[in-house]
Tab-separated table of C-alpha atoms and ligand atoms in Angstrom:
chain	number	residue	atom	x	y	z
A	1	UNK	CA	0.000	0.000	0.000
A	2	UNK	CA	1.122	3.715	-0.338
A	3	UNK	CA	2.281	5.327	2.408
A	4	UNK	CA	0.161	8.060	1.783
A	5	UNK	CA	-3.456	6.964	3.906
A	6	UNK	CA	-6.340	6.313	1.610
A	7	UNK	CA	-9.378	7.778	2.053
A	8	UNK	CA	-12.562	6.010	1.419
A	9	UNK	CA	-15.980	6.696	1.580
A	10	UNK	CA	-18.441	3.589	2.833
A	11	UNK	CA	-22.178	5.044	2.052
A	12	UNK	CA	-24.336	2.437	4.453
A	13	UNK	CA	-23.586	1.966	8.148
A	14	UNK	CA	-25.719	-1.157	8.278
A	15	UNK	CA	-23.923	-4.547	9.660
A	16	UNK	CA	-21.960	-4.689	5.966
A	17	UNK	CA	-20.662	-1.435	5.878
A	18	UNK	CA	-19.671	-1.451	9.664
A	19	UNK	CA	-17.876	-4.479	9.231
A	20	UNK	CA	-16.659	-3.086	5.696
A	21	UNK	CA	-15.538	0.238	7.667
A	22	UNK	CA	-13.913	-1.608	10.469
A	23	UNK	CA	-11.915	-3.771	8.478
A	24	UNK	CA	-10.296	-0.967	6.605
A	25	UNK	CA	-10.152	0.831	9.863
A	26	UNK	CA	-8.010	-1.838	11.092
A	27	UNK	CA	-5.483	-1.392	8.088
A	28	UNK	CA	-4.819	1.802	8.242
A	29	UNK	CA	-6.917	3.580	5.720
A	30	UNK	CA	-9.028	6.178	6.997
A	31	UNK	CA	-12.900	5.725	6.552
A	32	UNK	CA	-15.838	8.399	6.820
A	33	UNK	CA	-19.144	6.383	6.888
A	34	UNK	CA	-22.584	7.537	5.892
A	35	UNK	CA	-26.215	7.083	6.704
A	36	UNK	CA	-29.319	8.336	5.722
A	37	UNK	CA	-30.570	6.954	9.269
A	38	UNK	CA	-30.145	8.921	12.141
A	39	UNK	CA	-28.338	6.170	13.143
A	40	UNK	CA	-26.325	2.754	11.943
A	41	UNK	CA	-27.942	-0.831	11.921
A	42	UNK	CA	-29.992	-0.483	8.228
A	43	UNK	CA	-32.093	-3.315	8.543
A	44	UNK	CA	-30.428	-4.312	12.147
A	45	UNK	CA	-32.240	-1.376	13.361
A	46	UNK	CA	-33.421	-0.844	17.033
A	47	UNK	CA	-36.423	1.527	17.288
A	48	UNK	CA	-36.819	3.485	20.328
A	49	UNK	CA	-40.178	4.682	21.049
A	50	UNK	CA	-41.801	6.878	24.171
A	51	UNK	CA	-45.350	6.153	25.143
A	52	UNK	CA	-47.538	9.207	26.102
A	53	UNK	CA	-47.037	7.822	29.598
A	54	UNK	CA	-43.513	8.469	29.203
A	55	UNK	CA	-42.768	4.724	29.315
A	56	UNK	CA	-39.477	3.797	26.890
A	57	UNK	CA	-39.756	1.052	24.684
A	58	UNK	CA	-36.653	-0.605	22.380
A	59	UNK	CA	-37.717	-2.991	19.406
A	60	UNK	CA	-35.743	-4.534	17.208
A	61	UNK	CA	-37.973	-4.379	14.168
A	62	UNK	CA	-35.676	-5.615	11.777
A	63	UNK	CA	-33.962	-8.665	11.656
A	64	UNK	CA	-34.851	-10.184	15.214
A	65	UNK	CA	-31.473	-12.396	15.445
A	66	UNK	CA	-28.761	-13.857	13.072
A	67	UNK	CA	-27.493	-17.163	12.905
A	68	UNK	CA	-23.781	-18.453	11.374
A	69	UNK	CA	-22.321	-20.957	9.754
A	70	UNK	CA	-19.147	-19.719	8.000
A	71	UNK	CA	-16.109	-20.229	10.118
A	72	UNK	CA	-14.477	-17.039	8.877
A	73	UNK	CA	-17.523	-15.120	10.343
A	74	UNK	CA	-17.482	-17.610	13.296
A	75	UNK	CA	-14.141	-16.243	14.244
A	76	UNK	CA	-15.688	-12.780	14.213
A	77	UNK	CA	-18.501	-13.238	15.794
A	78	UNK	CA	-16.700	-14.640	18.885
A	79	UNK	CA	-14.486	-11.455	18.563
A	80	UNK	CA	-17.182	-9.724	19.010
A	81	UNK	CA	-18.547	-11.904	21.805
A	82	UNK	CA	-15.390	-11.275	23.812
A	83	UNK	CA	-16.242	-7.381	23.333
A	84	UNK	CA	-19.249	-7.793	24.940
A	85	UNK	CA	-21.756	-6.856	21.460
A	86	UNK	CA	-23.137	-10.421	21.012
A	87	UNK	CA	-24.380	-12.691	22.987
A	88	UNK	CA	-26.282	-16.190	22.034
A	89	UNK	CA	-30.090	-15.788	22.354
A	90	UNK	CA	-30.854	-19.251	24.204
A	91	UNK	CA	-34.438	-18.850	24.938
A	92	UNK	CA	-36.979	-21.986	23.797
A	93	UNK	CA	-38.190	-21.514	20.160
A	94	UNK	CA	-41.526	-23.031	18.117
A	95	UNK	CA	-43.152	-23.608	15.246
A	96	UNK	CA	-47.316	-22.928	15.955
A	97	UNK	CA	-49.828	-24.429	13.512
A	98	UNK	CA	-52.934	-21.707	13.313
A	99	UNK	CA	-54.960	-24.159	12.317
A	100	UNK	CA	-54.936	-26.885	14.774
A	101	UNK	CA	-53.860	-24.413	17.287
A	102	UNK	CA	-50.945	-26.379	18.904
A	103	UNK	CA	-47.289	-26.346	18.137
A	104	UNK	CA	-46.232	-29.039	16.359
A	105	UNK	CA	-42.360	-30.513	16.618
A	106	UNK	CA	-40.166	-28.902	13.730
A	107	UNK	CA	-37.054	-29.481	14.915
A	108	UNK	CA	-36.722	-25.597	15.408
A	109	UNK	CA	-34.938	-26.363	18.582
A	110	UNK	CA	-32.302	-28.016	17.304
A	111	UNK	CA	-31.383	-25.430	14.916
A	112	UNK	CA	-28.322	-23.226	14.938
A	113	UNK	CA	-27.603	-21.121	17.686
A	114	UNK	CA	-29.328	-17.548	17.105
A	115	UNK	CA	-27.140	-14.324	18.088
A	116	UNK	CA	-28.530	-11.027	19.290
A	117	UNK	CA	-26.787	-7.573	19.685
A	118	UNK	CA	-26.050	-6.066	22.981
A	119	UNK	CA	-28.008	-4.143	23.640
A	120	UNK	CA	-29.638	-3.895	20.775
A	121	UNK	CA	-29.015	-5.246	17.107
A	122	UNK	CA	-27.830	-2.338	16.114
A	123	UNK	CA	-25.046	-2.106	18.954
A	124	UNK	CA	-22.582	-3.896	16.631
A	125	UNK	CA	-22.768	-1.575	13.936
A	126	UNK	CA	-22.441	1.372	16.153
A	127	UNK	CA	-19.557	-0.307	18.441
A	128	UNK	CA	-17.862	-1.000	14.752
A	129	UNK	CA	-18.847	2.828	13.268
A	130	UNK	CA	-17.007	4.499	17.033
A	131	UNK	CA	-14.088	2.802	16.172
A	132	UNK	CA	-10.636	4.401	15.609
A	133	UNK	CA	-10.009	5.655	12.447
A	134	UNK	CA	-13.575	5.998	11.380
A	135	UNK	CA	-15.745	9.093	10.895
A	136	UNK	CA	-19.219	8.457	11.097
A	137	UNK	CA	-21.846	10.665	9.515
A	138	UNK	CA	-25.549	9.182	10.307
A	139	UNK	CA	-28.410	11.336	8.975
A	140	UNK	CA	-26.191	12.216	6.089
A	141	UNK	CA	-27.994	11.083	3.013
A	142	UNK	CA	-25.526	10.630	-0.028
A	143	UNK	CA	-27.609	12.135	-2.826
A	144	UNK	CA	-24.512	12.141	-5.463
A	145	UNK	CA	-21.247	10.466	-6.346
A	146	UNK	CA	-18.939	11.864	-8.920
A	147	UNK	CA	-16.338	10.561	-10.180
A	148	UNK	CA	-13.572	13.432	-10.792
A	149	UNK	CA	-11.156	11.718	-13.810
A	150	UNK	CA	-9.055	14.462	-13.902
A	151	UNK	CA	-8.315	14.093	-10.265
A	152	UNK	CA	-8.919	10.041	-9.903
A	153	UNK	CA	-11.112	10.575	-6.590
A	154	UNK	CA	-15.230	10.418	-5.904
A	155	UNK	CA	-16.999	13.662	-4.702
A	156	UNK	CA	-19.688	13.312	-2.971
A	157	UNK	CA	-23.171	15.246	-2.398
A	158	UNK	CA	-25.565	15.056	0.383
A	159	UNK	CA	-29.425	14.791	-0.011
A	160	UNK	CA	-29.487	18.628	1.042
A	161	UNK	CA	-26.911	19.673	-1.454
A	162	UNK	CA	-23.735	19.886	0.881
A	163	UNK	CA	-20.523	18.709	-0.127
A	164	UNK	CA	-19.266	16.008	1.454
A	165	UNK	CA	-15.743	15.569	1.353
A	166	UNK	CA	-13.332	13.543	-2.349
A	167	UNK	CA	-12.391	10.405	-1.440
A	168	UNK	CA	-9.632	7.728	-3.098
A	169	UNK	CA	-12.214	5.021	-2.898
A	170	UNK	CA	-15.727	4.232	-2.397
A	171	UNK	CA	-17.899	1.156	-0.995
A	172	UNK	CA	-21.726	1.750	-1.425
A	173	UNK	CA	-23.504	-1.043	0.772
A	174	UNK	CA	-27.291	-0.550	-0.261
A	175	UNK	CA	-28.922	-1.657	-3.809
A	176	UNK	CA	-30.981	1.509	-3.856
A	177	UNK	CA	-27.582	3.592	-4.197
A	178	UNK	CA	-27.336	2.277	-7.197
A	179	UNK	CA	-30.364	0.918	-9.069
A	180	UNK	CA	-30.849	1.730	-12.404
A	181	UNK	CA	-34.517	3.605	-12.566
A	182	UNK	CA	-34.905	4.013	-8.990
A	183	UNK	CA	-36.152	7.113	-7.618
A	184	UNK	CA	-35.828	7.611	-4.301
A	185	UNK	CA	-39.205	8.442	-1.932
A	186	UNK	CA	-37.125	12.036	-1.541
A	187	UNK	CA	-37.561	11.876	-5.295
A	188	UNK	CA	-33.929	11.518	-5.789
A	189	UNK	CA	-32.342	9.371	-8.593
A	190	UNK	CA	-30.020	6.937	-7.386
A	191	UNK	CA	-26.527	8.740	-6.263
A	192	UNK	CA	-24.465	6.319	-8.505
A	193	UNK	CA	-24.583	6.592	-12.152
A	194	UNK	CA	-24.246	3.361	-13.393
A	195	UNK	CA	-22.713	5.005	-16.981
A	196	UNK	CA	-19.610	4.930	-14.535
A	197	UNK	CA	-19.441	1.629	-13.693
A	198	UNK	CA	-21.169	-0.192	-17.155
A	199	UNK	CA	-19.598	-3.712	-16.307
A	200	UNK	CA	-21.773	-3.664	-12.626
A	201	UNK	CA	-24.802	-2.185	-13.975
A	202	UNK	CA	-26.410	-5.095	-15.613
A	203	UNK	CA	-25.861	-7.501	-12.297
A	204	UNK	CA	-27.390	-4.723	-10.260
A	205	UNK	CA	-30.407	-3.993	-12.555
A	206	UNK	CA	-32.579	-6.719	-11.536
A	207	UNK	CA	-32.598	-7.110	-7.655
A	208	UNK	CA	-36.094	-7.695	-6.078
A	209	UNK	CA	-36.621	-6.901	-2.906
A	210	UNK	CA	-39.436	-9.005	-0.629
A	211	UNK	CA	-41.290	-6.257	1.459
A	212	UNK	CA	-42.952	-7.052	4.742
A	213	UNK	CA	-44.570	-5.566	7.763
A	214	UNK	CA	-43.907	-5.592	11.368
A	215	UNK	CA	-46.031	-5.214	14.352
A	216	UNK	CA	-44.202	-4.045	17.985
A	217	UNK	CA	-46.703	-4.163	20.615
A	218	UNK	CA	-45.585	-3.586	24.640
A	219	UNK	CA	-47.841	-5.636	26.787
A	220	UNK	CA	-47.961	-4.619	31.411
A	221	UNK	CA	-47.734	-8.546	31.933
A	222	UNK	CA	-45.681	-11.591	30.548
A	223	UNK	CA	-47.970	-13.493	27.593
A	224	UNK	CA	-47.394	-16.712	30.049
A	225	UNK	CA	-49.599	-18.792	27.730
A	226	UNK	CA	-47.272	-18.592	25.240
A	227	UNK	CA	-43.827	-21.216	25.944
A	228	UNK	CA	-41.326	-20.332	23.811
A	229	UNK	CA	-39.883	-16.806	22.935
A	230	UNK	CA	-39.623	-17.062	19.196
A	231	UNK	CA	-42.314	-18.429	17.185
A	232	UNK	CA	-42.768	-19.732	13.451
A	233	UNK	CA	-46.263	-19.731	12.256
A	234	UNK	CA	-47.914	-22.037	9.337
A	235	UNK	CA	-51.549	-22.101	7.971
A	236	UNK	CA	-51.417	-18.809	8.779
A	237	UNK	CA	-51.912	-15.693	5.742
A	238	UNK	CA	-51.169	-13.079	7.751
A	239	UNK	CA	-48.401	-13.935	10.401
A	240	UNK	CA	-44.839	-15.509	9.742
A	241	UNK	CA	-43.026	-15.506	13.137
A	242	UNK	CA	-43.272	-13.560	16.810
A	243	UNK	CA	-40.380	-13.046	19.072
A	244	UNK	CA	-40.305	-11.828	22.715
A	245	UNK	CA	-37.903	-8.686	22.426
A	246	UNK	CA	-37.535	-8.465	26.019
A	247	UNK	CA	-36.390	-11.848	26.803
A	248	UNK	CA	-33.117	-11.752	24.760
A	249	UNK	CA	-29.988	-11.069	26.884
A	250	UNK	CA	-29.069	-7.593	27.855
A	251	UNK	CA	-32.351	-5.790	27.113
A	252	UNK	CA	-33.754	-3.698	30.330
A	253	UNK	CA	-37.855	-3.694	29.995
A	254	UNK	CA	-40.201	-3.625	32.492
A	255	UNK	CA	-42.396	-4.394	30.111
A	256	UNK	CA	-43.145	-7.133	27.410
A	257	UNK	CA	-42.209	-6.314	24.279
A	258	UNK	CA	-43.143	-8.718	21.154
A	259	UNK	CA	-42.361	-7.887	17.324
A	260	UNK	CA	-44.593	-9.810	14.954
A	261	UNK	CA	-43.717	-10.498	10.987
A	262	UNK	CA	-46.593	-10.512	8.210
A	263	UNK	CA	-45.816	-13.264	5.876
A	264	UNK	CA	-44.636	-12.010	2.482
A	265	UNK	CA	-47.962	-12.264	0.743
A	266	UNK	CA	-50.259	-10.463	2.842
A	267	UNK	CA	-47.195	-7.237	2.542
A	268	UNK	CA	-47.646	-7.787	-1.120
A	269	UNK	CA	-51.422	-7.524	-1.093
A	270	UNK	CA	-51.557	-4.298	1.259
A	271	UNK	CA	-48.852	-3.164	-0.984
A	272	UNK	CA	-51.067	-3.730	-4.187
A	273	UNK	CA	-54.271	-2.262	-2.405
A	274	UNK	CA	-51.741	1.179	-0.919
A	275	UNK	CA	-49.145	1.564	-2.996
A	276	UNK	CA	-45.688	1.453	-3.318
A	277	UNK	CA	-44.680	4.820	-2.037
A	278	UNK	CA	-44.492	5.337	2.104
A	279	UNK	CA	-47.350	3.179	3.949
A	280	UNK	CA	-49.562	6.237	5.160
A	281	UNK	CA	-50.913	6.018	9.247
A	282	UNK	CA	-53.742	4.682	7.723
A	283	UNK	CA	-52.769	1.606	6.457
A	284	UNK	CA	-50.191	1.046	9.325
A	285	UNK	CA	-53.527	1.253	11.590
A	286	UNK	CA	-55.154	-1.192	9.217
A	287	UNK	CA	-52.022	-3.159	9.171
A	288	UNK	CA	-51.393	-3.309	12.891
A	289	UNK	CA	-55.518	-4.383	13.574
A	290	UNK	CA	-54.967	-7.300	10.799
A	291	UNK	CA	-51.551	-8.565	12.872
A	292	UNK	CA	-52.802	-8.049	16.425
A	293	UNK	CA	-56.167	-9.970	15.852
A	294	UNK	CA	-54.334	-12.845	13.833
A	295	UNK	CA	-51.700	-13.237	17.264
A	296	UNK	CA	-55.088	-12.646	19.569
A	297	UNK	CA	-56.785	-16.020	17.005
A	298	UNK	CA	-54.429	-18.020	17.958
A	299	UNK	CA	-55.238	-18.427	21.191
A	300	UNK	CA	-51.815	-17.667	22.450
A	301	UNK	CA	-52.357	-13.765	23.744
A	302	UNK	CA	-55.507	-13.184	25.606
A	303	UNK	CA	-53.580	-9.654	26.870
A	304	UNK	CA	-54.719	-5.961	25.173
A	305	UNK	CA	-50.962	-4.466	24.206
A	306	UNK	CA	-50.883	-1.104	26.005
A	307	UNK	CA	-48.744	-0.007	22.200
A	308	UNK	CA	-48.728	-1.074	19.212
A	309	UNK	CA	-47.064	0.402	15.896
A	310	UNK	CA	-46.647	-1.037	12.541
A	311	UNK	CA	-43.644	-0.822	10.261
A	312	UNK	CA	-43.040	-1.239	6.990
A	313	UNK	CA	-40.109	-2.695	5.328
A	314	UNK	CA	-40.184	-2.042	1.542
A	315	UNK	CA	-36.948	-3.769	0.702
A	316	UNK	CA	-36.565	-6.500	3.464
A	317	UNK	CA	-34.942	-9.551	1.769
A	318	UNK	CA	-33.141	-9.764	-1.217
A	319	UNK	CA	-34.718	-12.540	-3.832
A	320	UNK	CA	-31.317	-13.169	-5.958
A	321	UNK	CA	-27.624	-13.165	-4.890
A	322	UNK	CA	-25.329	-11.690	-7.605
A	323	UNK	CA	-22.067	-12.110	-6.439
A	324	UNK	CA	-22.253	-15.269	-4.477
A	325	UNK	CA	-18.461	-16.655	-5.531
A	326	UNK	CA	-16.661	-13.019	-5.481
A	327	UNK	CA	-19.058	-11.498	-2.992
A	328	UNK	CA	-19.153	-8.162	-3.881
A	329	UNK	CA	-18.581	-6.072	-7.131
A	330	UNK	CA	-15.970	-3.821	-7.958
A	331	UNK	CA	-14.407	-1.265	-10.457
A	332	UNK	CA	-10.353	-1.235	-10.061
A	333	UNK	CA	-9.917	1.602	-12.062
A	334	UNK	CA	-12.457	3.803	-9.904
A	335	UNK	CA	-11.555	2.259	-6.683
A	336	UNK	CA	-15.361	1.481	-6.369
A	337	UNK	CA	-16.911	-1.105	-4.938
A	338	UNK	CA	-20.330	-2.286	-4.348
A	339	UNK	CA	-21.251	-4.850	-0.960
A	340	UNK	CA	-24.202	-6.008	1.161
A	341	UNK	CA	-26.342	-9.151	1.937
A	342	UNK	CA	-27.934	-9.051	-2.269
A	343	UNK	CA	-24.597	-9.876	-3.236
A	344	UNK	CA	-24.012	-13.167	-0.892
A	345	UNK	CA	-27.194	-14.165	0.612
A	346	UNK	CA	-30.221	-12.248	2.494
A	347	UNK	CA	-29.040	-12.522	6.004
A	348	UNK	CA	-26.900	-10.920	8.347
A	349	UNK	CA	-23.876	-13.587	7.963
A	350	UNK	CA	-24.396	-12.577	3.962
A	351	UNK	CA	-24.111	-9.106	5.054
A	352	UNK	CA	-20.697	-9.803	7.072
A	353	UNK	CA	-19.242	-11.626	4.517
A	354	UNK	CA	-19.995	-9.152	1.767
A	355	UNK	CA	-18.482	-6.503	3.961
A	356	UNK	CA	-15.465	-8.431	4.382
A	357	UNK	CA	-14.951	-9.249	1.198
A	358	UNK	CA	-15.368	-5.788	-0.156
A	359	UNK	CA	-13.186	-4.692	2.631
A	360	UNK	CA	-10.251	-7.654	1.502
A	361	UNK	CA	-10.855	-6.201	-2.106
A	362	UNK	CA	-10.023	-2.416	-1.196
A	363	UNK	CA	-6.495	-3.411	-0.047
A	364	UNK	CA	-5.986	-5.404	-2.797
A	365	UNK	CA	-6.664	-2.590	-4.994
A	366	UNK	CA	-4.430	-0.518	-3.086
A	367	UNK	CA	-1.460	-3.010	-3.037
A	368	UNK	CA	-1.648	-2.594	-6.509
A	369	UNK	CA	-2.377	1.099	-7.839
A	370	UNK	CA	-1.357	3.589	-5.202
A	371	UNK	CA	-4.535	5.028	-3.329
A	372	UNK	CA	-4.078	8.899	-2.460
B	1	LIG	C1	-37.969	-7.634	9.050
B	1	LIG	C2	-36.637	-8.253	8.795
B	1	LIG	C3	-36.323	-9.496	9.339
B	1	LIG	C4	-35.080	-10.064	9.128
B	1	LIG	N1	-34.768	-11.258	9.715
B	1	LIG	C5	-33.507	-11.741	9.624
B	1	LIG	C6	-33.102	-12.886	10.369
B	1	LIG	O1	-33.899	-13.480	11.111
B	1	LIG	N2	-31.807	-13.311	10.258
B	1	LIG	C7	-30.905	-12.683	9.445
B	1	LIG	O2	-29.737	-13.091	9.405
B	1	LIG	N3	-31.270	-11.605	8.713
B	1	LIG	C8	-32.534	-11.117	8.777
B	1	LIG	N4	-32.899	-10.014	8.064
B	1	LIG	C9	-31.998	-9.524	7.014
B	1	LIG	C10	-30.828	-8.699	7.564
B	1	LIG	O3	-31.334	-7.691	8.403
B	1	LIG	C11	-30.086	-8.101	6.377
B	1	LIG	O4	-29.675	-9.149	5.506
B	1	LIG	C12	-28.840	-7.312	6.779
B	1	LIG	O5	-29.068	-6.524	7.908
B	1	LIG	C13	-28.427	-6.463	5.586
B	1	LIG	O6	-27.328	-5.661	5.907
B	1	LIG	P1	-26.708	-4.715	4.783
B	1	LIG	O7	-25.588	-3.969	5.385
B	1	LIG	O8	-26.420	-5.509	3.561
B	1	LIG	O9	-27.883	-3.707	4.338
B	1	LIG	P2	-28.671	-2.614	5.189
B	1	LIG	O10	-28.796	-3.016	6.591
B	1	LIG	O11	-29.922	-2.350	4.416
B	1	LIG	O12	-27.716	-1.316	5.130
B	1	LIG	C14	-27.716	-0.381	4.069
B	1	LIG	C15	-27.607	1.006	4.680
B	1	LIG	O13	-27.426	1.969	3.621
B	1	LIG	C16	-28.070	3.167	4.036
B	1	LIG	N5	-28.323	4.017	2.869
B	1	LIG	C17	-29.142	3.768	1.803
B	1	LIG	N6	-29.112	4.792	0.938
B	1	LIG	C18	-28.254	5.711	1.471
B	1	LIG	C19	-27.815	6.993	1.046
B	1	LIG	N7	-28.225	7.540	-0.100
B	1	LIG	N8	-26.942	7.669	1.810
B	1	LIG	C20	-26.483	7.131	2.989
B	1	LIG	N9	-26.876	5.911	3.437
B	1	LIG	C21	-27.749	5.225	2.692
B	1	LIG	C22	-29.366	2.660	4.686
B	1	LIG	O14	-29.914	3.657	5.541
B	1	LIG	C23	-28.874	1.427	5.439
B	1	LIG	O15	-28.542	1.725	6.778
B	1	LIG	C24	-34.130	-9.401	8.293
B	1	LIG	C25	-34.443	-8.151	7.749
B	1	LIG	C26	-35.681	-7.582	8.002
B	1	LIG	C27	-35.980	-6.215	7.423
């Protein structure tokens, strides 16, 4: 590498572009991170909500745990165990059958063992965005990224017209930042023209998203007819899974807080009835009625949630990996590269190892054409 410090831009402070960020972090390049959100996670997200009471609630509404299998992201995992931002979720889990209103055995206990952020899922990206070396920039919306060829570097443009900063490189970790046709709900086009980078364009062009919804509802007692804290459901249309927020390690509630998952078809058909663009209160109300009734027809809570709010997640899961064998994209020339879980596979562990692998890449790319 040159002995002059790169510096590279990583546009997405979700669990990919943390780990992304770290990495480089770790080998001397310095890193300024970006998020739209007002904070890191993406779709590890923690959402902190006040009642009127003044009562504070924490949900994670995204993913609700991870599981691993690859050894390399073993390794970090436990690294991160030993830092105190994981810990193993080791509560009872079930699959529920709506219609005969039992659970029924499906092995779900005996699968892998299921990881939660401490505090929050969204800890590890923040513990990994604080660390040295790293500037982190979170309600920073990247709006544009030019590529400068008389000066070989990326400028970059917020969402409110600032300028951000050149940089030698640049790692953009969500599909949206560059997705040919997109238009952003801010009415944006997507920040990266994909004239730059023609060889990545047509792997990016087609990569559907599955939406879905979420339901967090706070409840003054323990559901105690329920046994298990996380819950699959079949023969149901509305409801996919449940988990008990409040009984993973490390979480501080007084109350009992439960975040329920539509199933991918009934998102699709309030999608179809509302509309693509931002679920209005209306149909979260409509949404949140449809989920809470479905948990209450089970049979398995009999308690009124003293608060309930619906989210929707328009791009949850990626349908396709495109780089499954290289794991991310890349341009050499530009120093540009292009991570997250739609390039390895829709999970958290895809995430990592996209993140790592684009992190692996920008080195390599600097070993070979100096970086200034
Ligand atoms: C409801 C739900 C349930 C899930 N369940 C599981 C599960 O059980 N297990 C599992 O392993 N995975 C699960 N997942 C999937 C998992 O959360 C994702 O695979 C993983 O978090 C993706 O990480 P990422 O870094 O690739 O993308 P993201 O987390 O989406 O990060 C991309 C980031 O880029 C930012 N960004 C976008 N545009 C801009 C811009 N213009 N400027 C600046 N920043 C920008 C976004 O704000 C976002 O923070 C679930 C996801 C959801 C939504």
């Amino acid at each position: 590498m040159s002995s002059v410090v790169p510096k590279v831009a990583v546009i997405g402070c979700g669990i990919s572009g943390a780990v992304c960020a770290s990495t480089l972090a770790k080998n001397g390049v310095a890193v300024t991170a970006f998020d739209l959100g007002r904070g890191p996670g993406g779709r590890m997200s923690q959402r902190r909500e006040t009642t009127k009471e003044g009562i504070e609630l924490f949900f994670d509404h995204g993913a609700p745990y991870f599981t691993v299998t690859n050894t390399g992201v073993l390794d970090v995992i436990r690294e991160w165990e030993s830092r105190g931002l994981v810990a193993e979720w080791k509560e009872k889990f079930g699959t529920f059958d709506c219609i005969s209103k039992s659970f029924i055995d499906s092995g779900e206990e005996l699968s892998s063992r299921k990881y939660v952020g401490i505090p929050g899922m969204n800890s590890i990206c923040r513990a990994l965005c604080d660390e040295p070396g790293i500037e982190s920039k979170f309600g920073t919306g990247v709006a544009k990224m030019e590529w400068a060829v008389d000066q070989n570097s990326w400028s970059l443009i917020s969402l409110d017209g600032k300028f951000l900063g050149d940089f030698s490189g640049l790692v953009a970790t969500d599909k949206i930042l560059a997705s040919p046709g997109f238009t952003y709900v801010t009415g944006h086009p997507p920040p990266l023209d994909m004239n730059l980078a023609p060889q990545m364009a047509s792997r990016l062009e087609e990569v559907p998203f599955r939406s879905y919804f979420v339901l967090m509802l706070a409840f003054h007692e323990p559901l105690r007819s329920i046994p298990v804290k996380g819950l699959s459901f079949i023969n149901s249309a509305i409801l996919s899974c449940a988990f008990c927020d409040s009984s993973k390690p490390g979480r501080a509630s007084a109350s009992e807080c439960w975040v329920l998952h539509s199933t991918e078809e009934y998102a699709k058909k309030v999608i179809a009835d509302a509309g693509r663009t931002k679920a209005s209160d209306i149909t979260l109300a409509r949404v949140s009625e449809d989920l809470l009734q479905e948990f209450q027809r089970t049979g398995l809570c009999t308690s009124q949630p003293y608060f309930m709010k619906a989210h929707r997640w328009g791009s949850a899961f990626p349908t396709i990996s495109i780089a499954r064998e290289d794991k991310c994209l890349w341009d050499v020339n530009k120093r540009l590269i292009v991570c997250g879980d739609f390039c390895v596979s829709p999970n958290v562990e895809g995430a990592i190892r996209s993140g790592l692998a684009a992190a692996s890449k920008f080195m390599e790319m600097c070993s070979c054409t100096p970086c200034l």
